[in-house]
PDB file of C-alpha atoms in Angstrom:
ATOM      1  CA  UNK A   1     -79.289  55.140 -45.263  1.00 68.00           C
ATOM      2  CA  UNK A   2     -76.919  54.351 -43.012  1.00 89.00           C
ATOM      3  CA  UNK A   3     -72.749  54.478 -43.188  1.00 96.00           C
ATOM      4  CA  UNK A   4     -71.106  51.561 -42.408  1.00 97.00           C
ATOM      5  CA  UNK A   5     -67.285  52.509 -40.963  1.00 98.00           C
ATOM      6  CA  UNK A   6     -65.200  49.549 -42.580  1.00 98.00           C
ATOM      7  CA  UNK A   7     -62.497  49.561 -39.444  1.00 98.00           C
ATOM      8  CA  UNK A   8     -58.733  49.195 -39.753  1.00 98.00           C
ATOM      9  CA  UNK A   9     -56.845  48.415 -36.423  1.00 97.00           C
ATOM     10  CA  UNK A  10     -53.376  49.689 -35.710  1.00 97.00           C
ATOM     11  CA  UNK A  11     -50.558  47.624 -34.326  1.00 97.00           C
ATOM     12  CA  UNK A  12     -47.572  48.797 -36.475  1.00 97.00           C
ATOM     13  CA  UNK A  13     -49.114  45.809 -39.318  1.00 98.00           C
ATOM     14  CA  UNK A  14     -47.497  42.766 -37.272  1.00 97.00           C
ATOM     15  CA  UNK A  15     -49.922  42.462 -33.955  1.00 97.00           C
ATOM     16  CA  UNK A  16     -53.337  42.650 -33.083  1.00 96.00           C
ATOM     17  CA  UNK A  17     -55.084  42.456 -29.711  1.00 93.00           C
ATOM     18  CA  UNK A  18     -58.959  41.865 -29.702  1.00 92.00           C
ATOM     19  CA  UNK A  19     -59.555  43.156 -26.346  1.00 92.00           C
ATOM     20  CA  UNK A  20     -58.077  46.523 -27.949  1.00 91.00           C
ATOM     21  CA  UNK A  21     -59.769  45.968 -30.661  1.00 92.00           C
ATOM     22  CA  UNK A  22     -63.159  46.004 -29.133  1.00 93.00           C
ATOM     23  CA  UNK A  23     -62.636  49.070 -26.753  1.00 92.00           C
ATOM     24  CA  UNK A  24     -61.824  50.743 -30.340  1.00 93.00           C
ATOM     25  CA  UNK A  25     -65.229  49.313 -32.033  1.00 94.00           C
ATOM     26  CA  UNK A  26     -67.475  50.168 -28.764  1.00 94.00           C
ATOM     27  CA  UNK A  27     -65.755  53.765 -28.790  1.00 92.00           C
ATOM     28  CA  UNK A  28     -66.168  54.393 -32.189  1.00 93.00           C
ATOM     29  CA  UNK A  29     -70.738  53.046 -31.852  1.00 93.00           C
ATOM     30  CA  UNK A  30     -70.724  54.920 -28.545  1.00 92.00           C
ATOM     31  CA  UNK A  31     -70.321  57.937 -30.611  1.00 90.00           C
ATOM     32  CA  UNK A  32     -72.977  56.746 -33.104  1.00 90.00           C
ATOM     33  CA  UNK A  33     -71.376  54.785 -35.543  1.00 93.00           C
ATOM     34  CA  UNK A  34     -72.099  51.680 -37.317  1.00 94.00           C
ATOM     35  CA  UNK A  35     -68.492  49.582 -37.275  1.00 97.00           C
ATOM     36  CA  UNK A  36     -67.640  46.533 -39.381  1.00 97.00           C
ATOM     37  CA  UNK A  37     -63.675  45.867 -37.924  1.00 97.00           C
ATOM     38  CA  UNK A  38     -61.541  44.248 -40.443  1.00 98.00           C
ATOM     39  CA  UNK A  39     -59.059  41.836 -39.000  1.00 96.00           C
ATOM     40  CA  UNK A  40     -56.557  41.841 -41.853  1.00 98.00           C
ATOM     41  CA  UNK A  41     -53.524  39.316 -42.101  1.00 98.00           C
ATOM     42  CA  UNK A  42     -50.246  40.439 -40.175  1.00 98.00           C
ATOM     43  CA  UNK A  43     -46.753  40.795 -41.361  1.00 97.00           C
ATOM     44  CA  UNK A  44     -44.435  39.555 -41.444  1.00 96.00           C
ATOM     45  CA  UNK A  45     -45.927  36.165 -41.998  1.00 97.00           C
ATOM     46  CA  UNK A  46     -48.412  38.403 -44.741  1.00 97.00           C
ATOM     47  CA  UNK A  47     -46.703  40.631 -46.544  1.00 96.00           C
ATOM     48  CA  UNK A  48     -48.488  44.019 -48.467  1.00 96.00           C
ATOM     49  CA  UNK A  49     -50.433  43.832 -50.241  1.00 96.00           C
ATOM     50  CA  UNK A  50     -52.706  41.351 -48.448  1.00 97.00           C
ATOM     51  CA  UNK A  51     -53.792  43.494 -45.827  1.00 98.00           C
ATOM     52  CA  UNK A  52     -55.009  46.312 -48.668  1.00 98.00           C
ATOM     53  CA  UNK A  53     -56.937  43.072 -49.965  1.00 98.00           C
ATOM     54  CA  UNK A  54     -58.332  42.120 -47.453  1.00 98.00           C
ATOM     55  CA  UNK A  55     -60.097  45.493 -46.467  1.00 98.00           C
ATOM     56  CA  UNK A  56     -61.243  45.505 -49.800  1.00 98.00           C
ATOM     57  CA  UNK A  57     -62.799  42.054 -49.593  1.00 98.00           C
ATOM     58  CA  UNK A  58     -64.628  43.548 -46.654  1.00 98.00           C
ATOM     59  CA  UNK A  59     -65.349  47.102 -48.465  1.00 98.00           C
ATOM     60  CA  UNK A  60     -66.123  45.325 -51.695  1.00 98.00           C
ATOM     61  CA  UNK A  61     -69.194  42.967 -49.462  1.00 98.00           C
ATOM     62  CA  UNK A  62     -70.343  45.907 -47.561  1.00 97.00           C
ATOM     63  CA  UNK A  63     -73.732  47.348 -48.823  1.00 94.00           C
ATOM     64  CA  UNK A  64     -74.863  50.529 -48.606  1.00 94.00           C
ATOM     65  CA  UNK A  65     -72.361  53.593 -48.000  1.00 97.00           C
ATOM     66  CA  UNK A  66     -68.994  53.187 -46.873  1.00 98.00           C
ATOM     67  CA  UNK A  67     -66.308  55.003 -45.334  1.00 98.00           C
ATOM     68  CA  UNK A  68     -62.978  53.508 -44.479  1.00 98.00           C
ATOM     69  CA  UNK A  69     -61.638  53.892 -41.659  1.00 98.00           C
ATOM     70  CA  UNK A  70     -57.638  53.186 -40.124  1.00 98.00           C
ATOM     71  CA  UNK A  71     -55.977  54.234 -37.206  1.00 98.00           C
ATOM     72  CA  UNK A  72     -52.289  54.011 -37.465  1.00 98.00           C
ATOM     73  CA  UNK A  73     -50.764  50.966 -39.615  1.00 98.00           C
ATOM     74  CA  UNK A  74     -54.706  51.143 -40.157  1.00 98.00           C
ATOM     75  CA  UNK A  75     -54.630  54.247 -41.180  1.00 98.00           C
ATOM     76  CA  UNK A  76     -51.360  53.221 -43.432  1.00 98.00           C
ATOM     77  CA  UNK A  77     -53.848  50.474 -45.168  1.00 98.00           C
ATOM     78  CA  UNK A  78     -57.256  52.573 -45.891  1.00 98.00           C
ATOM     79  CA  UNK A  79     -55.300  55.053 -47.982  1.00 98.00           C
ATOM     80  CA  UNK A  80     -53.300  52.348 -49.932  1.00 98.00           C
ATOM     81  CA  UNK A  81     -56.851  50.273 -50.762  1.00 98.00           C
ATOM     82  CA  UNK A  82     -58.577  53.968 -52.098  1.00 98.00           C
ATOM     83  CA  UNK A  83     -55.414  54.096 -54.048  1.00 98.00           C
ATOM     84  CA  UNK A  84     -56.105  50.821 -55.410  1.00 98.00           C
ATOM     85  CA  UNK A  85     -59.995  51.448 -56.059  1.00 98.00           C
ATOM     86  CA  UNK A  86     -58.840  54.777 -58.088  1.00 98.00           C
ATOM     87  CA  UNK A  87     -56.125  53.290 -59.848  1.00 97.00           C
ATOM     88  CA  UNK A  88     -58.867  50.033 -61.111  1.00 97.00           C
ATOM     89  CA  UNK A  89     -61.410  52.640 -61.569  1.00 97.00           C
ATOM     90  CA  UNK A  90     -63.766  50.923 -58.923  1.00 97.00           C
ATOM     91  CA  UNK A  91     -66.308  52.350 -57.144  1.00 97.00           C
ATOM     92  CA  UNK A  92     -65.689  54.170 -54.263  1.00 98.00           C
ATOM     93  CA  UNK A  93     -66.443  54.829 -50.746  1.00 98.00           C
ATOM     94  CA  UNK A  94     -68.304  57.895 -49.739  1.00 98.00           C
ATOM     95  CA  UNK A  95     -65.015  59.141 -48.067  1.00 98.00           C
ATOM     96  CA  UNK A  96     -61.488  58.019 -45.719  1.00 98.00           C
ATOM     97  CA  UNK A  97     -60.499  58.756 -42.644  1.00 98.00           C
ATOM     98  CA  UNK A  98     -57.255  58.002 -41.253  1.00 98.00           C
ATOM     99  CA  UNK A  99     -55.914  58.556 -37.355  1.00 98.00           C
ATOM    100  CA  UNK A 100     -52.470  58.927 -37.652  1.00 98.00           C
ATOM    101  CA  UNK A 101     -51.061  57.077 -40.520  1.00 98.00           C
ATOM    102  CA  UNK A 102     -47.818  56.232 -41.709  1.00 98.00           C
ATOM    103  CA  UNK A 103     -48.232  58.626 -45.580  1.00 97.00           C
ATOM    104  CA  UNK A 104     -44.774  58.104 -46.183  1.00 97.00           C
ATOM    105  CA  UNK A 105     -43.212  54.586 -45.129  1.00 97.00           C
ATOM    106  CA  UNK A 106     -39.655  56.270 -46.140  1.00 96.00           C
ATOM    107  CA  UNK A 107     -40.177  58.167 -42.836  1.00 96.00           C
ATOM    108  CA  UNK A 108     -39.032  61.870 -43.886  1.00 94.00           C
ATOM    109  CA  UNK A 109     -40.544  63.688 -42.006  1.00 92.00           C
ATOM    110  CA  UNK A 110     -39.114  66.130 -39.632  1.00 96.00           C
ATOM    111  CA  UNK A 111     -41.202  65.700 -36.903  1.00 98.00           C
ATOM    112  CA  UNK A 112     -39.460  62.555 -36.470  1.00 96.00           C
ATOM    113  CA  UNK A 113     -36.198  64.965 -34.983  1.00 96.00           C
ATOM    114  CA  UNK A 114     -38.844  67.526 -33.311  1.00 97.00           C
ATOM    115  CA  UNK A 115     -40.830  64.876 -31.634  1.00 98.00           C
ATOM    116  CA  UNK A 116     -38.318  62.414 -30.958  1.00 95.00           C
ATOM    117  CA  UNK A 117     -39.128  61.788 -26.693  1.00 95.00           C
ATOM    118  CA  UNK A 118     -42.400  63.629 -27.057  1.00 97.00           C
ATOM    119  CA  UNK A 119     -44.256  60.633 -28.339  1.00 98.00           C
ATOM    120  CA  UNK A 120     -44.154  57.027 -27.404  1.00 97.00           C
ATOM    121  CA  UNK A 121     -42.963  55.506 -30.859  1.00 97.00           C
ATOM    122  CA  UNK A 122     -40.006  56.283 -32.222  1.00 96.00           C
ATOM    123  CA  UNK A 123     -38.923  56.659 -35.939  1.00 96.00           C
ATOM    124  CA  UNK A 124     -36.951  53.395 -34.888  1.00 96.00           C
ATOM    125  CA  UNK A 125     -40.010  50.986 -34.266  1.00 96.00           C
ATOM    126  CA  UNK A 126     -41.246  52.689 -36.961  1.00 96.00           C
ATOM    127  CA  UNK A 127     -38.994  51.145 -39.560  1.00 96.00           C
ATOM    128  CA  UNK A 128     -39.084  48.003 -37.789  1.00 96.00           C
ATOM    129  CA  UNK A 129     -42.736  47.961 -38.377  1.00 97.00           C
ATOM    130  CA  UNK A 130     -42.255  49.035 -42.246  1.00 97.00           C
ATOM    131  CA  UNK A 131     -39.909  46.613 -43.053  1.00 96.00           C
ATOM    132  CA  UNK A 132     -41.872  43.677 -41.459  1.00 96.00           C
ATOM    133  CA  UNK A 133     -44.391  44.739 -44.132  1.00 97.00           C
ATOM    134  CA  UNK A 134     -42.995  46.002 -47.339  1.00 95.00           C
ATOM    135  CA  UNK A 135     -40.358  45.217 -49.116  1.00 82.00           C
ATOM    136  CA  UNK A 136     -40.287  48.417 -51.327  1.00 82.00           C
ATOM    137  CA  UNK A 137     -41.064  51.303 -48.880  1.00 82.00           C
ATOM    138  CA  UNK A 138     -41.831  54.117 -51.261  1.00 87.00           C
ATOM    139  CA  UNK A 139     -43.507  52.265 -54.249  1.00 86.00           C
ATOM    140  CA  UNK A 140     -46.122  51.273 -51.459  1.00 93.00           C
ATOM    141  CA  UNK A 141     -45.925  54.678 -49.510  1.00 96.00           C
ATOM    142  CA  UNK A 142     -49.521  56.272 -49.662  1.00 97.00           C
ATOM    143  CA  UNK A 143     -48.295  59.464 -50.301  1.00 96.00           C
ATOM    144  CA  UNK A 144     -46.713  58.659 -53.286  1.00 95.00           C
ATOM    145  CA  UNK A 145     -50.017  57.773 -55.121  1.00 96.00           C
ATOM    146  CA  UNK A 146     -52.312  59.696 -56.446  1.00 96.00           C
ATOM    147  CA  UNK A 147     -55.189  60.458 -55.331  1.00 97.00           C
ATOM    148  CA  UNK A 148     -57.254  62.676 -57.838  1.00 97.00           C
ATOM    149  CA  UNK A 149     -60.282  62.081 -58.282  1.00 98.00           C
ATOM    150  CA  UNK A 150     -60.780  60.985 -54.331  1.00 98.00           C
ATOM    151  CA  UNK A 151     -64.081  61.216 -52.235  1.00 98.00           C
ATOM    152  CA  UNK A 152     -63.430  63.420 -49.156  1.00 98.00           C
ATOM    153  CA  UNK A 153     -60.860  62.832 -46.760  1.00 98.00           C
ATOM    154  CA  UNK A 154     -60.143  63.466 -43.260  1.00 98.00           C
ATOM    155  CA  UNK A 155     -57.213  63.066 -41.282  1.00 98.00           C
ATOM    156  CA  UNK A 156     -56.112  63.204 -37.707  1.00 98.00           C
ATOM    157  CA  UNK A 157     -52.833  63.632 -35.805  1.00 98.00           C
ATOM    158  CA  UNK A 158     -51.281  64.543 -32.465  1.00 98.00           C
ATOM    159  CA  UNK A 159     -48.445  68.074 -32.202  1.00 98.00           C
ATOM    160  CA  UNK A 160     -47.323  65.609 -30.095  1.00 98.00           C
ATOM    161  CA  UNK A 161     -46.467  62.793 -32.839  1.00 98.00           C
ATOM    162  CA  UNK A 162     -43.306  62.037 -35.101  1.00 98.00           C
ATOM    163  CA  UNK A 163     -46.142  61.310 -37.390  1.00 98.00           C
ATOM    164  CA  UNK A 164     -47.659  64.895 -37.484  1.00 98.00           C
ATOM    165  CA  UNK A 165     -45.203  66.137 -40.582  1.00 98.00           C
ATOM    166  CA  UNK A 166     -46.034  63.690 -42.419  1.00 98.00           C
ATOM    167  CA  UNK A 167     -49.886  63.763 -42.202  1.00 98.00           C
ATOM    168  CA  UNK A 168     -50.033  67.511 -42.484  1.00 98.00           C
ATOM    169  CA  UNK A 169     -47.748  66.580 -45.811  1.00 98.00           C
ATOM    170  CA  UNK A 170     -50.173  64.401 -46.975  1.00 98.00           C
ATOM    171  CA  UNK A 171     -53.695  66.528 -46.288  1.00 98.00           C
ATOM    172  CA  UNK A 172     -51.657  69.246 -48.277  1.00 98.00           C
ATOM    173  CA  UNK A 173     -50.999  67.117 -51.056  1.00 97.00           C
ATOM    174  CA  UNK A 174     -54.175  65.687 -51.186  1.00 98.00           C
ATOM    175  CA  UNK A 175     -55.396  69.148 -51.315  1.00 98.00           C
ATOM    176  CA  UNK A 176     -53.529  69.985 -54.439  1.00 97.00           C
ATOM    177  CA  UNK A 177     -54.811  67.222 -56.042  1.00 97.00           C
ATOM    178  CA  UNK A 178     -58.356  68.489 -55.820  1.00 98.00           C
ATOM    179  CA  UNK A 179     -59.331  66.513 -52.775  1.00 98.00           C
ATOM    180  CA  UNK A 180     -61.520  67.725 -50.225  1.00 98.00           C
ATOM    181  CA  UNK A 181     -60.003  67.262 -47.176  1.00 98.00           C
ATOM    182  CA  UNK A 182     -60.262  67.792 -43.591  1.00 98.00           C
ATOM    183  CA  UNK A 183     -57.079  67.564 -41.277  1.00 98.00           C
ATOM    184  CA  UNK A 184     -57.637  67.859 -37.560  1.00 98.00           C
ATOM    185  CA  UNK A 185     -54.303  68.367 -35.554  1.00 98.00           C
ATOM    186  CA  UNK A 186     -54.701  67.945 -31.838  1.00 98.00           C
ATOM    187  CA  UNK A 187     -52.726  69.868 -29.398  1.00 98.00           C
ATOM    188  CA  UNK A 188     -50.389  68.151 -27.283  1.00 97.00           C
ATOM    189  CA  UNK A 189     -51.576  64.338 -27.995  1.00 98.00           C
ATOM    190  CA  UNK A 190     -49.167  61.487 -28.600  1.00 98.00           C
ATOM    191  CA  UNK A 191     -49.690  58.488 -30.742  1.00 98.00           C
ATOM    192  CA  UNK A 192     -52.479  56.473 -29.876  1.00 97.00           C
ATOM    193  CA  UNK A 193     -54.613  59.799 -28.757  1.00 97.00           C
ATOM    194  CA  UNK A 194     -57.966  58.188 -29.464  1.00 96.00           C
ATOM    195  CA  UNK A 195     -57.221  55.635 -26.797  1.00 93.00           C
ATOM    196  CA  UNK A 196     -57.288  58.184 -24.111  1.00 89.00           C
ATOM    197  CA  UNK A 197     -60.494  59.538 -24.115  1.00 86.00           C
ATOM    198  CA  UNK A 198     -59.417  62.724 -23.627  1.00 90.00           C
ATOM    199  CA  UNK A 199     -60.233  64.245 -26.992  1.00 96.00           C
ATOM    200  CA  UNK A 200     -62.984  64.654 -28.661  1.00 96.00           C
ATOM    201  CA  UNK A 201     -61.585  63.017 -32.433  1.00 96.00           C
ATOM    202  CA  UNK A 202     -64.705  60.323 -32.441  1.00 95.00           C
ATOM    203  CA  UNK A 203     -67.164  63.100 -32.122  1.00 95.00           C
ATOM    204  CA  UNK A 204     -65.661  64.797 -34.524  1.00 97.00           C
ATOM    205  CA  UNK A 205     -65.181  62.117 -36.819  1.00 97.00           C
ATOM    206  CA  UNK A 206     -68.541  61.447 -36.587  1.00 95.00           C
ATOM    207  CA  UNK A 207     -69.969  64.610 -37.515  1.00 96.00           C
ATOM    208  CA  UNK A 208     -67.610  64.740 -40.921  1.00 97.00           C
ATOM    209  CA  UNK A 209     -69.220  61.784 -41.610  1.00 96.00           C
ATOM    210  CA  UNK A 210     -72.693  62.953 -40.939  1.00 95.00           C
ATOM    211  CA  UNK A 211     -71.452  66.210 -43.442  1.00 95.00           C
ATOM    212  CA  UNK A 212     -71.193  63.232 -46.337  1.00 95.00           C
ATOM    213  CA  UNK A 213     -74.675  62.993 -46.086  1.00 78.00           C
TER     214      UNK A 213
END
């Protein structure tokens, strides 16, 4: 049978472009995917958690297996709904990926310092972006949950990326918990990578998925 990709967009939670959007969804089939996009309510007008619910409502009406998918603020969203469908004790996809996403919405990471000029967002926009979203950063920071128990996950970043420390933090955490997980770190790519064509992250992504089987 085959996997449906439930789709989170980026766009730090508060914007959306469709054009985008579809270069994203035709990217992501080109390399032989199936791709239901999930065009979740913004912030600040929508505050979290509606965006986790709203991937849900798609995951929950999706038949057949699942992986989610987010890419950025996207990325942010996936891991906080399989938090949610471990915490309820709900059934779950067949595994998560996530392309750069904010683990920690605190923004610790040191990479931030590092990689400060190197990528195109800053730690800055970042917080903008958090705070147009949540109102309690860490109680709703991904990597604060726990994710025992979680089908496999694989994770992407740039060296590039003020992000990188914190998704290496997370894959290593998740790994402690028992979770299979796969982290791919790309060398040299900035934030927004899989835009560029460039690398080869939606082949690869697409094999892990053919691994689930």
């Amino acid at each position: 049978m085959t996997t449906t990709i439930v789709y989170a967009h980026g766009g730090g939670f508060t914007s959306y472009d469709p054009e985008i959007g579809r270069m994203r969804t035709d990217a992501l089939e080109a390399a032989g995917l199936r791709v239901v996009p999930v065009e979740y309510r913004l912030a600040p007008a929508h505050r979290h958690p509606a965006q986790v619910d709203d991937v849900l409502d798609v995951y929950r009406s999706t038949k057949g297996p699942v992986v989610l998918l987010g890419e950025s603020a996207g990325g942010t969203i996936v891991l906080s709904a399989l938090l949610r469908l471990l915490a309820d004790g709900d059934p779950l996809p067949a595994g998560v990926a996530a392309i750069s996403p904010v683990a920690d919405l605190t923004l610790p990471g040191r990479s931030f310092v590092t990689n400060d000029g190197a990528d195109i967002i800053t730690r800055d926009a970042l917080r903008l972006s958090v705070e147009a979203y949540v109102g309690e950063a860490e109680a709703a920071s991904p990597s604060h949950g726990d994710f025992t128990g979680s089908p496999p996950l694989w994770l992407a970043v740039g060296t590039a990326e003020v992000l990188l420390d914190d998704v290496v933090t997370l894959a290593t955490s998740a790994r402690e918990s028992g979770v299979t997980t796969e982290l791919r770190v790309y060398e040299g790519a900035q934030h927004g990578f899989q835009f560029s064509g460039g690398y080869t992250v939606d082949k690869d992504l697409a094999g892990w998925i053919e691994a689930l089987g």
